[in-house]
Short mmCIF file of C-alpha atoms in Angstrom, two decimals:
data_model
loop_
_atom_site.label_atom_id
_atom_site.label_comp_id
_atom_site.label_asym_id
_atom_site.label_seq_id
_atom_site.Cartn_x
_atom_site.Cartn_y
_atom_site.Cartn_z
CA UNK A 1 46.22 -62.46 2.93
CA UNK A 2 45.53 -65.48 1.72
CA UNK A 3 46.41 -69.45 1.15
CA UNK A 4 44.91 -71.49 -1.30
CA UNK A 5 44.52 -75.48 0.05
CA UNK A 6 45.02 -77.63 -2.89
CA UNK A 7 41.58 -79.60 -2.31
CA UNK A 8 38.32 -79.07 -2.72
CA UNK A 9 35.52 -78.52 0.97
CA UNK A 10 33.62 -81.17 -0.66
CA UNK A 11 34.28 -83.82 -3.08
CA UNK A 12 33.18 -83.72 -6.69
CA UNK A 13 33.33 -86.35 -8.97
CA UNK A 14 30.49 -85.88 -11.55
CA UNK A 15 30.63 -89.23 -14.21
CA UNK A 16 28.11 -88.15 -16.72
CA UNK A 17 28.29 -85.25 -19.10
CA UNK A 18 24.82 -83.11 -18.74
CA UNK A 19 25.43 -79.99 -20.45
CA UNK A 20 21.62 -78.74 -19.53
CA UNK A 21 22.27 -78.90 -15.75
CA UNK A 22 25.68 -77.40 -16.13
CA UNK A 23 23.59 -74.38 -17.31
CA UNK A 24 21.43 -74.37 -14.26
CA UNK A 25 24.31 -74.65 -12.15
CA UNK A 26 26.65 -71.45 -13.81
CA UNK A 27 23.80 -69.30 -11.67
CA UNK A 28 24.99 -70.68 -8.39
CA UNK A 29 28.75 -69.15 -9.24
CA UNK A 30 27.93 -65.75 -11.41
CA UNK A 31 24.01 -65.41 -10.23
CA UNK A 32 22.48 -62.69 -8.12
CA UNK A 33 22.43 -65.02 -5.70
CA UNK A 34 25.33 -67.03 -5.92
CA UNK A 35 28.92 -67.69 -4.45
CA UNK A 36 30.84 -64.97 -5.85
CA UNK A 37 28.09 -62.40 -4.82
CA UNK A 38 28.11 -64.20 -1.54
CA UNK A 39 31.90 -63.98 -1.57
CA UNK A 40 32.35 -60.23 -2.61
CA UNK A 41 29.32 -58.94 -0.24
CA UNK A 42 31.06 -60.66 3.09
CA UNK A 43 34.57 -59.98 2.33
CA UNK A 44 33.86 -55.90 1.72
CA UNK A 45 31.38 -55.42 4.69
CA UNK A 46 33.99 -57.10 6.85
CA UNK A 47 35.86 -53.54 7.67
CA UNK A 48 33.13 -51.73 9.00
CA UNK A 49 31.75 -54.42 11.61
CA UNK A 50 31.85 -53.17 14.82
CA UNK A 51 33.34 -55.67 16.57
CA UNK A 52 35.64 -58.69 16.41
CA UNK A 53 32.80 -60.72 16.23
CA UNK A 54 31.53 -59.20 12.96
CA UNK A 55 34.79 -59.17 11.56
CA UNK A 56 35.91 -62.56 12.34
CA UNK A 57 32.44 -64.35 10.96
CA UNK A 58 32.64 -62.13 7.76
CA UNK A 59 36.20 -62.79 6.78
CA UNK A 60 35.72 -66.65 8.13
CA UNK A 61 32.12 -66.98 5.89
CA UNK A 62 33.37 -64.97 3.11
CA UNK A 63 36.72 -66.97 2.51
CA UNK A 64 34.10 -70.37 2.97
CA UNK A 65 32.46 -69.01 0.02
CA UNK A 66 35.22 -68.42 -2.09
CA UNK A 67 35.74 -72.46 -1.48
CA UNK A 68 31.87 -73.04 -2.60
CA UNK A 69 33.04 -70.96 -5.74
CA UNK A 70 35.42 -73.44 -6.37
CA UNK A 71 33.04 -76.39 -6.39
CA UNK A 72 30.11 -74.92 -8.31
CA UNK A 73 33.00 -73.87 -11.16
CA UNK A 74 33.88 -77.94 -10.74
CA UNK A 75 30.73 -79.28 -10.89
CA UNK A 76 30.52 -77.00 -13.99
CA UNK A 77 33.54 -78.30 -15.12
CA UNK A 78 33.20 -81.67 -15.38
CA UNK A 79 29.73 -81.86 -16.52
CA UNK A 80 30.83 -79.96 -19.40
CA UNK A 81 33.71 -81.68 -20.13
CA UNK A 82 34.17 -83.54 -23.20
CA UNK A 83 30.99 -82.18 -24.88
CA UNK A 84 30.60 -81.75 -28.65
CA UNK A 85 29.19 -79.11 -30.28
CA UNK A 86 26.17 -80.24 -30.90
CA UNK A 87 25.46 -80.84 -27.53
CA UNK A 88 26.72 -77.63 -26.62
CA UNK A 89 23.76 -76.18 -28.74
CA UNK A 90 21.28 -78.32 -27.66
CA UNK A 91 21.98 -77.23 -24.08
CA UNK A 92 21.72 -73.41 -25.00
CA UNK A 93 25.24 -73.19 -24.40
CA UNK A 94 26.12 -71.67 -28.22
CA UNK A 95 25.92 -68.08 -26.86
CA UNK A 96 28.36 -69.28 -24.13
CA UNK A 97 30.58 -71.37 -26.25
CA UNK A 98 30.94 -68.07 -28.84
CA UNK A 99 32.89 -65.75 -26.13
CA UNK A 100 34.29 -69.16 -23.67
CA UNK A 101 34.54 -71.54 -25.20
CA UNK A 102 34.48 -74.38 -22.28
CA UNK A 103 35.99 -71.83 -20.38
CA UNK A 104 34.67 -71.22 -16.81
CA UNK A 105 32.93 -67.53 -16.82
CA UNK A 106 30.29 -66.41 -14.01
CA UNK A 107 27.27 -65.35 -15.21
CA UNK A 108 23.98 -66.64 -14.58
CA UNK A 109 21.77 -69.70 -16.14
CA UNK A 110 20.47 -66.71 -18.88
CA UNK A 111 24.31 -65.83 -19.88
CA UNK A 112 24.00 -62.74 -18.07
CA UNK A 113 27.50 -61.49 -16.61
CA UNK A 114 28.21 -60.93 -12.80
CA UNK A 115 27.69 -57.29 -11.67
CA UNK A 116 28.91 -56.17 -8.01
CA UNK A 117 25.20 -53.91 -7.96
CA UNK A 118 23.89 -57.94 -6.84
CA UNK A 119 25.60 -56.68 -3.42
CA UNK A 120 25.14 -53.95 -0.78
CA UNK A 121 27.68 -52.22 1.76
CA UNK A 122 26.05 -49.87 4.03
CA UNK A 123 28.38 -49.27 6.74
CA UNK A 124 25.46 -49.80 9.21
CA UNK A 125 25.94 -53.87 10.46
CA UNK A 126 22.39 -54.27 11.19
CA UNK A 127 21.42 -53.16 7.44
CA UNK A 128 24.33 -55.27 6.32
CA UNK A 129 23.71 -58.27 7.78
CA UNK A 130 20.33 -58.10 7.23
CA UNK A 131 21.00 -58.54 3.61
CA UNK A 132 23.63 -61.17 4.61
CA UNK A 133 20.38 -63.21 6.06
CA UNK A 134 18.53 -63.34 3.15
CA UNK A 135 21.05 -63.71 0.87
CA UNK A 136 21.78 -66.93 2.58
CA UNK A 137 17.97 -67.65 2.08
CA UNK A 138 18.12 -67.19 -1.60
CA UNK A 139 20.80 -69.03 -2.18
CA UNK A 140 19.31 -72.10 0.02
CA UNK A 141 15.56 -71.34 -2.52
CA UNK A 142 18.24 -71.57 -5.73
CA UNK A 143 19.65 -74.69 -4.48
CA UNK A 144 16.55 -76.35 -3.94
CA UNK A 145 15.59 -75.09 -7.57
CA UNK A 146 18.84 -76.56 -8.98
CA UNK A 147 17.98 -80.06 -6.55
CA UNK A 148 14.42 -80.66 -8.21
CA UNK A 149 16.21 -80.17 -11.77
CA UNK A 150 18.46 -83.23 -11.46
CA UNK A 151 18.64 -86.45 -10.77
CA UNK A 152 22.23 -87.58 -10.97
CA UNK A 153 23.17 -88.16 -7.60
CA UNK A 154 26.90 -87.09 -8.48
CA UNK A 155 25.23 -83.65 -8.72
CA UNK A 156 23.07 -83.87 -5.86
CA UNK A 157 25.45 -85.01 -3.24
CA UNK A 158 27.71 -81.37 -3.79
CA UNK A 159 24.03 -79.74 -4.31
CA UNK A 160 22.57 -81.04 -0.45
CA UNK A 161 26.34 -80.30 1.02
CA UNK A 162 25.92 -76.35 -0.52
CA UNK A 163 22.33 -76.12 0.54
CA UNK A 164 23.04 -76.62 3.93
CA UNK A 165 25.63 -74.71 4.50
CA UNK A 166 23.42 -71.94 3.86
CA UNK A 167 21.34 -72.83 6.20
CA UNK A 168 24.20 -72.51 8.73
CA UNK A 169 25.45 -69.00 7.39
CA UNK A 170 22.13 -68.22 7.91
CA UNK A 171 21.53 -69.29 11.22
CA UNK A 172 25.60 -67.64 12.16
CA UNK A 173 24.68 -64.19 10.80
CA UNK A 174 21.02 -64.39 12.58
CA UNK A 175 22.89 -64.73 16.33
CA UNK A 176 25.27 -61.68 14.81
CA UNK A 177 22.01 -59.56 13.99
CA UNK A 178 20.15 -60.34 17.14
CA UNK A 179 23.91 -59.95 19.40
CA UNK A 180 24.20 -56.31 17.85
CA UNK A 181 20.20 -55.70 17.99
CA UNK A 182 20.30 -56.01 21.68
CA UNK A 183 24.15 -54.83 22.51
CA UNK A 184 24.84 -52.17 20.39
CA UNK A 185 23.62 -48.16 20.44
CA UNK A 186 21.28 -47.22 18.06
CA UNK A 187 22.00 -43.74 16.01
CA UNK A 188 18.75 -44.32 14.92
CA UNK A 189 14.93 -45.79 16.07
CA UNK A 190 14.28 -49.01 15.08
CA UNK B 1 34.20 -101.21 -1.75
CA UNK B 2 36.36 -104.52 -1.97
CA UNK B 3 39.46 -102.73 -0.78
CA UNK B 4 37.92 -101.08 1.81
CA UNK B 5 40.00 -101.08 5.14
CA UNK B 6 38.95 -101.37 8.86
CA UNK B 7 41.52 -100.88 10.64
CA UNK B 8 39.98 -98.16 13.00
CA UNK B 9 39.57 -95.62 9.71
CA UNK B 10 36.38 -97.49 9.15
CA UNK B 11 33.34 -95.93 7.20
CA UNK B 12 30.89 -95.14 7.53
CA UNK B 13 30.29 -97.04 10.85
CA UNK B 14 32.79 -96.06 13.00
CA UNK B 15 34.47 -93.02 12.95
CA UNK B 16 38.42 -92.47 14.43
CA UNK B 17 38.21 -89.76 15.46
CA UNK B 18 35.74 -90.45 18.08
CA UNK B 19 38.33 -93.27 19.14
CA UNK B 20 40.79 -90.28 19.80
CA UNK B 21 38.77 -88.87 21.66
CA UNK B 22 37.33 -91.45 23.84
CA UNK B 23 41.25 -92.45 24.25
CA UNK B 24 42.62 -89.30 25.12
CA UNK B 25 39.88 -87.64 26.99
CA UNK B 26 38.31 -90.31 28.74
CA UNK B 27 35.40 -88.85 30.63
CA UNK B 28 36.53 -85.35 29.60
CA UNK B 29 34.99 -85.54 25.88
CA UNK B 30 33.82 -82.33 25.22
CA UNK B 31 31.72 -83.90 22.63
CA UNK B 32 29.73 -85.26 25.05
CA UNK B 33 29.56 -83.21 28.10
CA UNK B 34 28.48 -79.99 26.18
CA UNK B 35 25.23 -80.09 26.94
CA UNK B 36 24.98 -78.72 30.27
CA UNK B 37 26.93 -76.21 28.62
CA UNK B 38 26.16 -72.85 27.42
CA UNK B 39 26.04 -74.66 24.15
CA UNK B 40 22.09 -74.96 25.68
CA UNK B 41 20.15 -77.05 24.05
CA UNK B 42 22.51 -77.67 21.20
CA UNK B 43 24.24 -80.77 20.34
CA UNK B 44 27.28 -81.66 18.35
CA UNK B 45 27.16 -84.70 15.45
CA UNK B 46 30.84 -86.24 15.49
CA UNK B 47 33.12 -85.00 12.28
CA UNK B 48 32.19 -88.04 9.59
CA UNK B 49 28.50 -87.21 10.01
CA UNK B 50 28.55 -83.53 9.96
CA UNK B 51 30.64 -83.57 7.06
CA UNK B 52 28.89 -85.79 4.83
CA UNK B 53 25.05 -83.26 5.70
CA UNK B 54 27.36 -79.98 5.84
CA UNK B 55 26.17 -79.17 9.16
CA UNK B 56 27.87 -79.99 12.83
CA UNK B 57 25.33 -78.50 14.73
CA UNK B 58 22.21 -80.91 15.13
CA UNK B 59 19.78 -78.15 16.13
CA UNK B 60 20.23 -76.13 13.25
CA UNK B 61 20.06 -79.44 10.38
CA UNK B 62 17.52 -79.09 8.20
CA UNK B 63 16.92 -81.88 5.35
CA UNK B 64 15.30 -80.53 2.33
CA UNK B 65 11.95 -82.98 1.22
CA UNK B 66 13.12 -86.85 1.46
CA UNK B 67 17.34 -86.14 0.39
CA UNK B 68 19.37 -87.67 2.29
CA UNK B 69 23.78 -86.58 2.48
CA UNK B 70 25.51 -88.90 -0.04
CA UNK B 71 27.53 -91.53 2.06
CA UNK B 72 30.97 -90.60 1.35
CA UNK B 73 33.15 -93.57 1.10
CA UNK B 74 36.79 -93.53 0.20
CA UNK B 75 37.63 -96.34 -2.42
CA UNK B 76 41.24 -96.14 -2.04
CA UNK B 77 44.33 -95.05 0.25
CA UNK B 78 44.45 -91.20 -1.34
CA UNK B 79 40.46 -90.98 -0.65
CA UNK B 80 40.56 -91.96 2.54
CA UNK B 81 43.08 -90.09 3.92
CA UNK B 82 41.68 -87.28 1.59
CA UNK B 83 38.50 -87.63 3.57
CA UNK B 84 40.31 -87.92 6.69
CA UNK B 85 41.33 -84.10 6.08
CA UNK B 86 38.21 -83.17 4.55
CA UNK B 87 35.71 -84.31 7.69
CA UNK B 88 38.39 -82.84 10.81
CA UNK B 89 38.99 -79.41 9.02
CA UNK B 90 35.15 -79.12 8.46
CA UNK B 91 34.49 -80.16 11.88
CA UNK B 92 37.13 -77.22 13.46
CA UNK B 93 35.61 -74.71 10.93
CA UNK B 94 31.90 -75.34 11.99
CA UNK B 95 33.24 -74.80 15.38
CA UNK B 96 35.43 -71.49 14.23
CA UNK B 97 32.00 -70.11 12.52
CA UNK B 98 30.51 -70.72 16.14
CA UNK B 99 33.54 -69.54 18.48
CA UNK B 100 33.67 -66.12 16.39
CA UNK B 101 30.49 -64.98 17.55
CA UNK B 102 30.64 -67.28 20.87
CA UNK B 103 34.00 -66.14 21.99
CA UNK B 104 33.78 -67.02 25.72
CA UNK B 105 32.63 -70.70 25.05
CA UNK B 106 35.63 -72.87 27.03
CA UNK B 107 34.42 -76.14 26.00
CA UNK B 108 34.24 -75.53 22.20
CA UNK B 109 37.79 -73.89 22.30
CA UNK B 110 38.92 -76.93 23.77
CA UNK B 111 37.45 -79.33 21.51
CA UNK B 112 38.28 -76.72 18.77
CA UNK B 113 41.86 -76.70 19.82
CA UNK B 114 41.74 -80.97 19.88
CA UNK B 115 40.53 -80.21 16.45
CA UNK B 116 42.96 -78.50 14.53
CA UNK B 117 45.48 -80.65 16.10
CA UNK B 118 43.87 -83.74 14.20
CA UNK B 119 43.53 -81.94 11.44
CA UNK B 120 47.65 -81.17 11.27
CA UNK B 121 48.12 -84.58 11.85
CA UNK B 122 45.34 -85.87 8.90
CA UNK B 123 47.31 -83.07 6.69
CA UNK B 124 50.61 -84.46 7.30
CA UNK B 125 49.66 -87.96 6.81
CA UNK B 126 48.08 -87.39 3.15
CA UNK B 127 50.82 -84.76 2.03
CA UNK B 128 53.45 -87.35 2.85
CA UNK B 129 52.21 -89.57 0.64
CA UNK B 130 50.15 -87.76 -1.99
CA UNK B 131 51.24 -84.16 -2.39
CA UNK B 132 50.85 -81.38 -0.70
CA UNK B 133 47.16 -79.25 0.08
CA UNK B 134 48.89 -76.11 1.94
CA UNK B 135 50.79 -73.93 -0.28
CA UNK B 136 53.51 -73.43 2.28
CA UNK B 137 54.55 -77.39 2.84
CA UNK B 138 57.54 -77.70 1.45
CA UNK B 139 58.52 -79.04 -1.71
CA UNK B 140 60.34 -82.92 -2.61
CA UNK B 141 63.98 -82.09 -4.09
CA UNK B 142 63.79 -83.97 -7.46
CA UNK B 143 60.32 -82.04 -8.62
CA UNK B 144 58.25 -79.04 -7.84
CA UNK B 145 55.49 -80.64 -5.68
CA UNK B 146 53.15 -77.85 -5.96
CA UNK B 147 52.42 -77.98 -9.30
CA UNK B 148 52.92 -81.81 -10.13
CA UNK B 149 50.14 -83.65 -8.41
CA UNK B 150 46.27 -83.02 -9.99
CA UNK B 151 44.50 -79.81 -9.23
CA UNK B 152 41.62 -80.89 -7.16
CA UNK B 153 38.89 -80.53 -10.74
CA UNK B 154 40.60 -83.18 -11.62
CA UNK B 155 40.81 -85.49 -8.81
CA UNK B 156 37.52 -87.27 -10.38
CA UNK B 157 38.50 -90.54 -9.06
CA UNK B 158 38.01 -89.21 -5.33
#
């Protein structure tokens, strides 16, 4: 199961409306290579990992990511907050605004709605976390994207913090990979 | 920054928890002694400065072009002890992340363990007086705590 903690992994407090980056940013939470993806793909490959090892850094990273959810759908949030509706269709956000409102609803920076085909279960860890790898290293390329798109450090600060905990994922589920490369028997040739 | 306090929760300078540690390990910090470790060549940045870049582990930090981690710094009572959570839970979850594929690593369960004990302690001190974060705390008599302080979108002020 799970329990929600009433606070957010990183602080956000975003002053100034900027409904043009709050576009950028939706990608980050309903994207193909966002936090829910990241979220969904960890937390149903978790079963078949071999090993405690596989299925204690899949539940632990995909339950992190369901935090980094919460503060891209913030960030969102407040930099939309308060805007008019002209401003809404300035930013592109009209097509957005018809079906949500201000609601929060993933999709990506084109309006496109989150589809569970952006993520893979094989059953075979080495396949899986191979994916896991570079989905990290998308996600770190989005971020640095988003990072040259802004310069409001209220958005930046959450932006760095995000980006480099990709770069730790990464690094986590590369020892996994290499641990099961060299420990496990292989049903097939590599 | 005119209200900030010093009394050892100062930031971003000195850190307490390192105090703690220093206090109630002496020459036994963890933190410090790792490297001869099978932690290899890997070093440890203490829980204010890995929390601020998102990254504990010093070998695997990588800054992206000239950005440097915003400098966190708590304006008021609620932030700081808000931040006092915030830096000790990330600091035992780096090390979880790390112990779940390093399982036999004695020194990080120890300084894990040393961890989550400060974090209990940075949890009890800010529900006390702001509200609980853990869904199972329990609630004051005269209203449902739960659901009366902000939600944490809306804690803009912190």
């Amino acid at each position: 199961m799970w329990a929600y903690e009433k606070r957010l992994q990183y602080p956000v407090s975003i002053q100034k409306k900027d409904l043009r980056v709050a576009r950028y940013l939706i990608t980050q939470y309903g994207g193909s290579n966002g936090e829910m993806a990241a979220a969904l793909r960890y937390l149903n490959q978790r079963y078949t990992m071999p090993d405690n090892r596989g299925k204690a850094l899949l539940t632990d990273i995909g339950t992190e990511e369901l935090a980094h959810i919460e503060i891209i759908c913030t960030m969102i949030y407040q930099l939309m907050k308060g805007a008019t509706i002209d401003e809404i269709k300035a930013a592109g956000l009209d097509t957005h605004y018809a079906e949500h409102d201000s609601a929060l609803y993933p999709t990506d920076s084109n309006g496109v709605p989150f589809t569970v085909t952006y993520f893979a279960t094989t059953g075979d860890p080495l396949a899986d976390l191979s994916e896991d790898m570079a989905a990290e290293q998308k996600a770190r390329a989005v971020y640095e994207n988003l990072l040259d798109l802004t310069d409001d450090q209220d958005v930046i600060g959450p932006l760095l913090w995000l980006r480099q905990r990709e770069v730790v994922h990464f690094n986590r589920f590369k020892e996994l990979y290499e641990y099961y490369r060299d420990n496990l028997p292989q049903p097939r040739d590599e | 920054m005119n209200n900030m306090r010093f009394d050892g929760y100062g930031y971003p300078d000195m850190n307490v928890f390192d105090q703690v540690f220093l206090q109630s390990n002496n020459n036994m910090n963890p933190a410090i002694n790792m490297n001869n470790q099978n932690m290899g060549n890997q070093n440890l940045a203490q829980p204010y400065e890995g929390y601020i870049r998102g990254n504990l582990f010093n070998n695997l930090y990588q800054q992206y072009k000239n950005y440097q981690p915003a400098r966190l710094i708590p304006n008021n009572e609620q932030a700081e002890l808000l931040l006092n959570v915030d830096q000790i839970t990330f600091a035992a979850h780096e090390l979880k992340l790390y112990l779940d594929i390093h399982p036999d690593d004695k020194n990080i369960i120890r300084l894990y363990n040393n961890y989550q004990k400060m974090a209990n302690d940075a949890i009890n001190a800010y529900e006390k007086k702001y509200g609980p974060l853990l869904a199972h705390t329990p609630s004051k008599e005269d209203m449902f705590s739960w659901e009366a302080y902000a939600w944490p979108w809306e804690r803009e002020e912190l």
